[in-house]
Every structure is written in structure tokens, then in C-alpha cells.
Amino acid sequence: MLNRIDLRGQVPSPAELRAALPRAEVDVDAVLHHVRPMVEAVRERGVAAVLEFGERFDGVRPATVRVPAAELDRALAELDPAVREALEESITRARAVHADQRRTDTTTQVVPGGTVTERWVPVARVGLYAPGGLAVYPSSVVMNVVPAQTAGVASLVVCSPPQAEFGGLPHPTILAAAALLGVAEVWAVGGAQAVALLAYGGVDTDGGDLAPVDLVTGPGNIYLTAAKRLLRGLVGIDSEAGPTEIAVLADASADPVHVAADLISQAEHDPLAASVLVTTSPELADAVDVELERQVAATKHAGRVRTALGGRQSGTVLVSTVDDGLTVVDAYAAEHLEVQTERAREVAARVRAAGAIFVGPHSPVSLGDYCAGSNHVLPTGGCARHSSGLSVQTFLRGIHVVDYSEDALREVAPKVVALADAEDLPAHGQAVTARLRG
């Protein structure tokens, strides 16, 4: 079922590997001309434009953008008890992991009388996006809100598309998840218009203030990603998320039933989702193909899964050794990487580029999607080579606080003046010497 790339006996360069490996083709630039007028419309006309776009794309016009508090309470009260229990467990585990990420302020005495403090300050107001297209993701509410709350963000707003089925409200499980987390502000708005409204703010249909935010986080479709690109700078963003990815590094010890199930689990997200097997074993590759045929036929979203697995973004890469496999997965830099090999912990410790690593036969990506405690908002499209997933740090700003006495300034002043003169910026030096005359 999967396309094959045979790299056995070869040692391609990193650039050659990136060109050879399967990857989804997502051209954000190609939709910018669609999204730019939407962003401008929201900037100029505010909520009126947002509601028009909601009616066009979501098939419904909510009465207000902000979801009434009573609807949050009702969604939580009516939530299936099993789903509530699962969300509560997910929240508990995520809070435990993210609590250990909080940085403390540090002060360095550079010289007697001269200190530099790095002070960590939370972003003041954040907009968190929870998708609602092919699937609904209350888990994304957890993954966005928990690190923001742990960082100390004082003002949070969750955005999710209005649903015609629910009278213009976001999906009830989204509302319930927000209520469980103590988030009081939820907007019924999705897509590019959501990012624009978060960036510019507006006035709701009932006169309520929809205050702009400082940072927008959370995954979405290509149009939302394009809006993030256009508005970056006016607001901060976490990343430009693309279709989800899984890579599995496996040897002959891996169970093909497990490998196939894991490849399918990510393929069901999106027809553009990428599922990649990197293996030293042709026999395992053959067995996985057989399992894929069997399991895909029985899965709920078989058409979507089959499209994703058969696309150019998915495939099997054959390598000679696990070392070669590590070279391949580092070049690919998957959003999710499973290591299903002998001595999996040792192999996983050598990986240098992945959004998240799942070690051994009992750590599937699905665990991380929901209840491992890790965050599932991760870099895609090879961005794990230089970027990290969502964490407490995403919502913190480091500020250097410089505090020098007169004696400490006097001691270093000649060097400041010398560097200022070398850069032909004499006023820089004069700003120091003016304090030291007499």
C-alpha cells in the first residue's frame, strides 16, 4: 500500500534526503490572495465581516461571537461522563508535565555592583484555537490552555468554529473542555477570520468588547495558517502548522500490527496526513503493507485514510542499518516519531530532530495525543529541525533587567566607548561618559 524508497547501501547528504523523502505539498503562499481580503475585511468591518464569513464557510451565523456563560455551563453538565473523566485525566497529566517547565528568574552578578537579571513574564492575553473541521478536538483545548495557564497568562480566549448543528455554537465538547479548564471566554469563530478577529479585536453584536490578543496558538487548516503568516508581527504566533505526520523507525523486532495501526491513526486526521515507515527490514515492510490493507478496510474513515496512505507524502523507506535510519528520521524531522527497535530507549536518545518521540511498543502516538501528559501541538513540515512544540515557554517572555552602579559603569566605560567609536556611533559612548564627568 505504501510507496517505497530504497536507500539501502546509500549515504545521501541531508539535502538529498530532504528532497527524496515523502512530504506533503502545502503551499500557503497559494492561498494568501484568498485570505488577505478576509483579513482586511475583518480589520475594517469587524464582527460584521466575521459573521458573514461564518455564514459562508460554516453555514451558520451565531447570534453573538462570544459564547454565553450559560452555554458553557450547559455543555459541561451534559457532557458524557466517560468523556468528562477522560478529559479530567488528560488535564491532570498535562498539568503535571507542564508545571515542571516553568522557568524561574535568574540574576547574574557580572561585576561587583553590576547585575543582569532574566525575568520571565507571561504574555498578557492569548487566543487559543481549537479546530472543528473534519474532526472536533477538545483535546486541543487542553493542550493549548494548560501551558498558558501554567505560564500565568491572565486572559485567555478559546476560538472554535460555529456549528450549524448546534445553533451557531462551537461543538459542545469544545465548550465543555473550556469550562472544565475554567476558561470563561469562548468565541464562536473559525478559520482565517478567527485569527484576524483575535489580532484586531472588535465589538460583539450585543455591544460586548472582543479585546485583541498578543499571541495566537493552535493548529488549523491552510487558510488559518495563511492568516497567521499575514498577521505575524501584529500578534505573535506559535507556528505555521501543516498536515499531521508520523514516522516510525523500526527494525525486525517491531510488531507489524502495531506499526500499521499507528500509521493509520494519524492518516485518519486528513487526506494530506503523512505516514512514513523507516525500517531495516523488508520483511517488516511487507507485513505492514498486509496489515494496512486489513486494518484500513475495517476503520471508520477508510476513504480518508486510504487517500493519505497512498499519497506522495506517505511511504516506506528501506535502510541498511538503524544508524542509517537515524540519519533519515533526523533529516525528515517528523512531528511524531515512534522508535520501535531493539534497545529503543538507547536509539531514541540519539534522535536530534522530532516534535515528540514515542519510545518502544507501549508508547503509541495516540497516547501523546490525549493522555501521556506531553503536548500534542507540535512542529510539522520538517520544522522540528529548528522549532519546538507548544509548552509553557511559548507563553513566557524573557526580559533582561540591567542594574549597574556608578562604579561598575565607570570600570567598563572605556570599553563601551571603544566599541561605540569602532561602529561610528559616538553618541552611544557619550551617553556613558556624560554620567561620569566630574
Short mmCIF file of N, CA and C in Angstrom, two decimals, residues 336-421:
data_model
loop_
_atom_site.label_atom_id
_atom_site.label_comp_id
_atom_site.label_asym_id
_atom_site.label_seq_id
_atom_site.Cartn_x
_atom_site.Cartn_y
_atom_site.Cartn_z
N HIS A 336 5.66 13.59 14.83
CA HIS A 336 5.64 12.47 15.77
C HIS A 336 6.61 11.40 15.26
N LEU A 337 7.49 10.94 16.12
CA LEU A 337 8.40 9.85 15.76
C LEU A 337 8.27 8.73 16.77
N GLU A 338 7.94 7.55 16.27
CA GLU A 338 7.96 6.36 17.12
C GLU A 338 9.25 5.59 16.87
N VAL A 339 9.84 5.08 17.95
CA VAL A 339 11.02 4.22 17.84
C VAL A 339 10.62 2.83 18.31
N GLN A 340 10.48 1.92 17.36
CA GLN A 340 10.11 0.54 17.66
C GLN A 340 11.24 -0.37 17.18
N THR A 341 12.31 -0.38 17.98
CA THR A 341 13.50 -1.16 17.67
C THR A 341 13.97 -1.88 18.92
N GLU A 342 14.91 -2.78 18.76
CA GLU A 342 15.61 -3.28 19.93
C GLU A 342 16.36 -2.13 20.59
N ARG A 343 16.44 -2.16 21.93
CA ARG A 343 17.09 -1.09 22.71
C ARG A 343 16.53 0.28 22.30
N ALA A 344 15.20 0.34 22.31
CA ALA A 344 14.52 1.54 21.79
C ALA A 344 14.91 2.80 22.56
N ARG A 345 15.10 2.70 23.87
CA ARG A 345 15.47 3.91 24.63
C ARG A 345 16.82 4.44 24.19
N GLU A 346 17.77 3.54 23.96
CA GLU A 346 19.10 3.98 23.51
C GLU A 346 19.01 4.63 22.13
N VAL A 347 18.23 4.03 21.25
CA VAL A 347 18.08 4.59 19.91
C VAL A 347 17.39 5.95 19.98
N ALA A 348 16.33 6.04 20.76
CA ALA A 348 15.58 7.30 20.86
C ALA A 348 16.45 8.43 21.41
N ALA A 349 17.37 8.09 22.30
CA ALA A 349 18.24 9.12 22.89
C ALA A 349 19.16 9.75 21.85
N ARG A 350 19.33 9.10 20.71
CA ARG A 350 20.22 9.62 19.67
C ARG A 350 19.48 10.47 18.63
N VAL A 351 18.16 10.52 18.71
CA VAL A 351 17.38 11.33 17.77
C VAL A 351 17.59 12.80 18.09
N ARG A 352 17.77 13.62 17.06
CA ARG A 352 18.02 15.04 17.25
C ARG A 352 16.94 15.93 16.63
N ALA A 353 16.04 15.37 15.87
CA ALA A 353 15.04 16.22 15.21
C ALA A 353 13.69 15.49 15.16
N ALA A 354 12.81 15.88 16.06
CA ALA A 354 11.44 15.35 16.08
C ALA A 354 10.62 16.25 16.99
N GLY A 355 9.34 16.40 16.66
CA GLY A 355 8.48 17.18 17.54
C GLY A 355 8.28 16.50 18.87
N ALA A 356 8.03 15.20 18.83
CA ALA A 356 7.92 14.37 20.03
C ALA A 356 8.35 12.96 19.65
N ILE A 357 8.95 12.25 20.61
CA ILE A 357 9.46 10.90 20.39
C ILE A 357 8.68 9.94 21.28
N PHE A 358 8.24 8.83 20.71
CA PHE A 358 7.47 7.83 21.43
C PHE A 358 8.28 6.54 21.43
N VAL A 359 8.63 6.08 22.62
CA VAL A 359 9.66 5.06 22.77
C VAL A 359 9.06 3.69 23.05
N GLY A 360 9.40 2.72 22.21
CA GLY A 360 9.05 1.34 22.47
C GLY A 360 7.63 0.97 22.08
N PRO A 361 7.27 -0.29 22.34
CA PRO A 361 5.99 -0.81 21.85
C PRO A 361 4.76 -0.32 22.59
N HIS A 362 4.94 0.32 23.75
CA HIS A 362 3.78 0.70 24.56
C HIS A 362 3.62 2.22 24.68
N SER A 363 4.20 2.96 23.75
CA SER A 363 4.08 4.43 23.76
C SER A 363 3.61 4.92 22.39
N PRO A 364 2.39 4.56 21.99
CA PRO A 364 1.91 5.00 20.68
C PRO A 364 1.63 6.50 20.65
N VAL A 365 1.63 7.06 19.46
CA VAL A 365 1.35 8.48 19.30
C VAL A 365 -0.02 8.83 19.87
N SER A 366 -0.99 7.94 19.75
CA SER A 366 -2.33 8.22 20.27
C SER A 366 -2.29 8.53 21.76
N LEU A 367 -1.38 7.91 22.50
CA LEU A 367 -1.23 8.21 23.92
C LEU A 367 -0.84 9.67 24.10
N GLY A 368 0.11 10.13 23.28
CA GLY A 368 0.52 11.53 23.36
C GLY A 368 -0.55 12.48 22.89
N ASP A 369 -1.40 12.04 21.99
CA ASP A 369 -2.49 12.89 21.52
C ASP A 369 -3.45 13.24 22.64
N TYR A 370 -3.55 12.36 23.64
CA TYR A 370 -4.59 12.54 24.64
C TYR A 370 -4.10 12.55 26.09
N CYS A 371 -3.39 11.53 26.51
CA CYS A 371 -3.23 11.32 27.96
C CYS A 371 -1.83 10.99 28.43
N ALA A 372 -0.79 11.23 27.62
CA ALA A 372 0.57 10.97 28.11
C ALA A 372 1.01 12.04 29.10
N GLY A 373 0.46 13.25 28.94
CA GLY A 373 0.93 14.41 29.70
C GLY A 373 1.75 15.34 28.84
N SER A 374 2.27 14.84 27.73
CA SER A 374 3.01 15.66 26.77
C SER A 374 2.04 16.54 26.00
N ASN A 375 2.59 17.49 25.23
CA ASN A 375 1.74 18.37 24.43
C ASN A 375 1.66 17.86 23.00
N HIS A 376 0.48 17.92 22.41
CA HIS A 376 0.34 17.40 21.04
C HIS A 376 0.36 18.50 19.98
N VAL A 377 0.57 19.75 20.36
CA VAL A 377 0.72 20.82 19.37
C VAL A 377 2.20 20.91 19.03
N LEU A 378 2.57 20.36 17.87
CA LEU A 378 3.97 20.09 17.55
C LEU A 378 4.33 20.63 16.16
N PRO A 379 5.62 20.87 15.92
CA PRO A 379 6.04 21.38 14.60
C PRO A 379 5.89 20.31 13.52
N THR A 380 5.45 20.75 12.34
CA THR A 380 5.26 19.87 11.19
C THR A 380 6.13 20.34 10.04
N GLY A 381 6.08 19.58 8.94
CA GLY A 381 6.75 20.01 7.71
C GLY A 381 8.25 20.12 7.81
N GLY A 382 8.88 19.37 8.71
CA GLY A 382 10.32 19.44 8.88
C GLY A 382 10.77 20.53 9.83
N CYS A 383 9.83 21.28 10.39
CA CYS A 383 10.20 22.40 11.28
C CYS A 383 10.75 21.92 12.62
N ALA A 384 10.62 20.63 12.92
CA ALA A 384 11.21 20.12 14.16
C ALA A 384 12.74 20.17 14.12
N ARG A 385 13.31 20.47 12.95
CA ARG A 385 14.77 20.68 12.90
C ARG A 385 15.18 21.95 13.63
N HIS A 386 14.25 22.90 13.76
CA HIS A 386 14.62 24.17 14.38
C HIS A 386 13.60 24.69 15.39
N SER A 387 12.47 24.02 15.54
CA SER A 387 11.41 24.54 16.41
C SER A 387 10.92 23.46 17.36
N SER A 388 10.26 23.91 18.43
CA SER A 388 9.74 23.01 19.45
C SER A 388 8.22 23.04 19.45
N GLY A 389 7.65 22.09 20.15
CA GLY A 389 6.21 22.07 20.31
C GLY A 389 5.74 23.09 21.33
N LEU A 390 4.43 23.18 21.47
CA LEU A 390 3.84 24.11 22.42
C LEU A 390 4.24 23.72 23.84
N SER A 391 4.59 24.71 24.64
CA SER A 391 5.00 24.46 26.02
C SER A 391 4.75 25.72 26.83
N VAL A 392 5.07 25.65 28.10
CA VAL A 392 4.96 26.83 28.96
C VAL A 392 5.80 27.97 28.40
N GLN A 393 6.96 27.64 27.82
CA GLN A 393 7.86 28.69 27.30
C GLN A 393 7.20 29.50 26.18
N THR A 394 6.27 28.88 25.45
CA THR A 394 5.59 29.59 24.37
C THR A 394 4.89 30.84 24.89
N PHE A 395 4.44 30.78 26.13
CA PHE A 395 3.61 31.85 26.69
C PHE A 395 4.39 32.77 27.64
N LEU A 396 5.70 32.63 27.65
CA LEU A 396 6.55 33.46 28.50
C LEU A 396 7.46 34.33 27.66
N ARG A 397 7.76 35.53 28.17
CA ARG A 397 8.74 36.42 27.54
C ARG A 397 9.88 36.65 28.52
N GLY A 398 11.09 36.46 28.04
CA GLY A 398 12.26 36.73 28.87
C GLY A 398 12.69 38.19 28.73
N ILE A 399 12.81 38.89 29.85
CA ILE A 399 13.21 40.29 29.85
C ILE A 399 14.52 40.41 30.62
N HIS A 400 15.54 41.00 30.00
CA HIS A 400 16.80 41.26 30.69
C HIS A 400 16.69 42.58 31.45
N VAL A 401 16.99 42.54 32.72
CA VAL A 401 16.96 43.73 33.58
C VAL A 401 18.40 44.05 33.97
N VAL A 402 18.90 45.19 33.50
CA VAL A 402 20.30 45.60 33.70
C VAL A 402 20.35 46.61 34.83
N ASP A 403 21.18 46.35 35.83
CA ASP A 403 21.27 47.23 37.01
C ASP A 403 22.74 47.39 37.38
N TYR A 404 23.33 48.56 37.02
CA TYR A 404 24.74 48.85 37.27
C TYR A 404 24.86 50.07 38.19
N SER A 405 25.81 49.99 39.10
CA SER A 405 26.15 51.15 39.93
C SER A 405 27.08 52.08 39.16
N GLU A 406 27.33 53.28 39.74
CA GLU A 406 28.25 54.22 39.08
C GLU A 406 29.64 53.63 38.95
N ASP A 407 30.13 52.99 40.01
CA ASP A 407 31.48 52.41 39.95
C ASP A 407 31.57 51.31 38.91
N ALA A 408 30.53 50.49 38.82
CA ALA A 408 30.54 49.40 37.83
C ALA A 408 30.50 49.96 36.41
N LEU A 409 29.75 51.03 36.20
CA LEU A 409 29.72 51.66 34.88
C LEU A 409 31.06 52.30 34.55
N ARG A 410 31.66 52.97 35.54
CA ARG A 410 32.94 53.65 35.30
C ARG A 410 34.02 52.65 34.90
N GLU A 411 33.99 51.48 35.52
CA GLU A 411 35.02 50.46 35.25
C GLU A 411 35.00 49.99 33.80
N VAL A 412 33.82 49.88 33.20
CA VAL A 412 33.71 49.34 31.84
C VAL A 412 33.54 50.43 30.79
N ALA A 413 33.42 51.69 31.21
CA ALA A 413 33.13 52.78 30.28
C ALA A 413 34.11 52.86 29.11
N PRO A 414 35.44 52.77 29.33
CA PRO A 414 36.35 52.88 28.18
C PRO A 414 36.09 51.85 27.09
N LYS A 415 35.67 50.66 27.49
CA LYS A 415 35.41 49.60 26.50
C LYS A 415 34.11 49.89 25.74
N VAL A 416 33.13 50.44 26.43
CA VAL A 416 31.90 50.83 25.74
C VAL A 416 32.21 51.91 24.70
N VAL A 417 33.01 52.91 25.11
CA VAL A 417 33.36 54.00 24.19
C VAL A 417 34.15 53.46 23.00
N ALA A 418 35.09 52.55 23.25
CA ALA A 418 35.89 52.00 22.16
C ALA A 418 35.01 51.27 21.15
N LEU A 419 34.07 50.48 21.62
CA LEU A 419 33.18 49.76 20.70
C LEU A 419 32.24 50.71 19.97
N ALA A 420 31.76 51.74 20.66
CA ALA A 420 30.89 52.71 20.01
C ALA A 420 31.63 53.46 18.90
N ASP A 421 32.89 53.84 19.18
CA ASP A 421 33.67 54.54 18.15
C ASP A 421 33.97 53.61 16.98
#
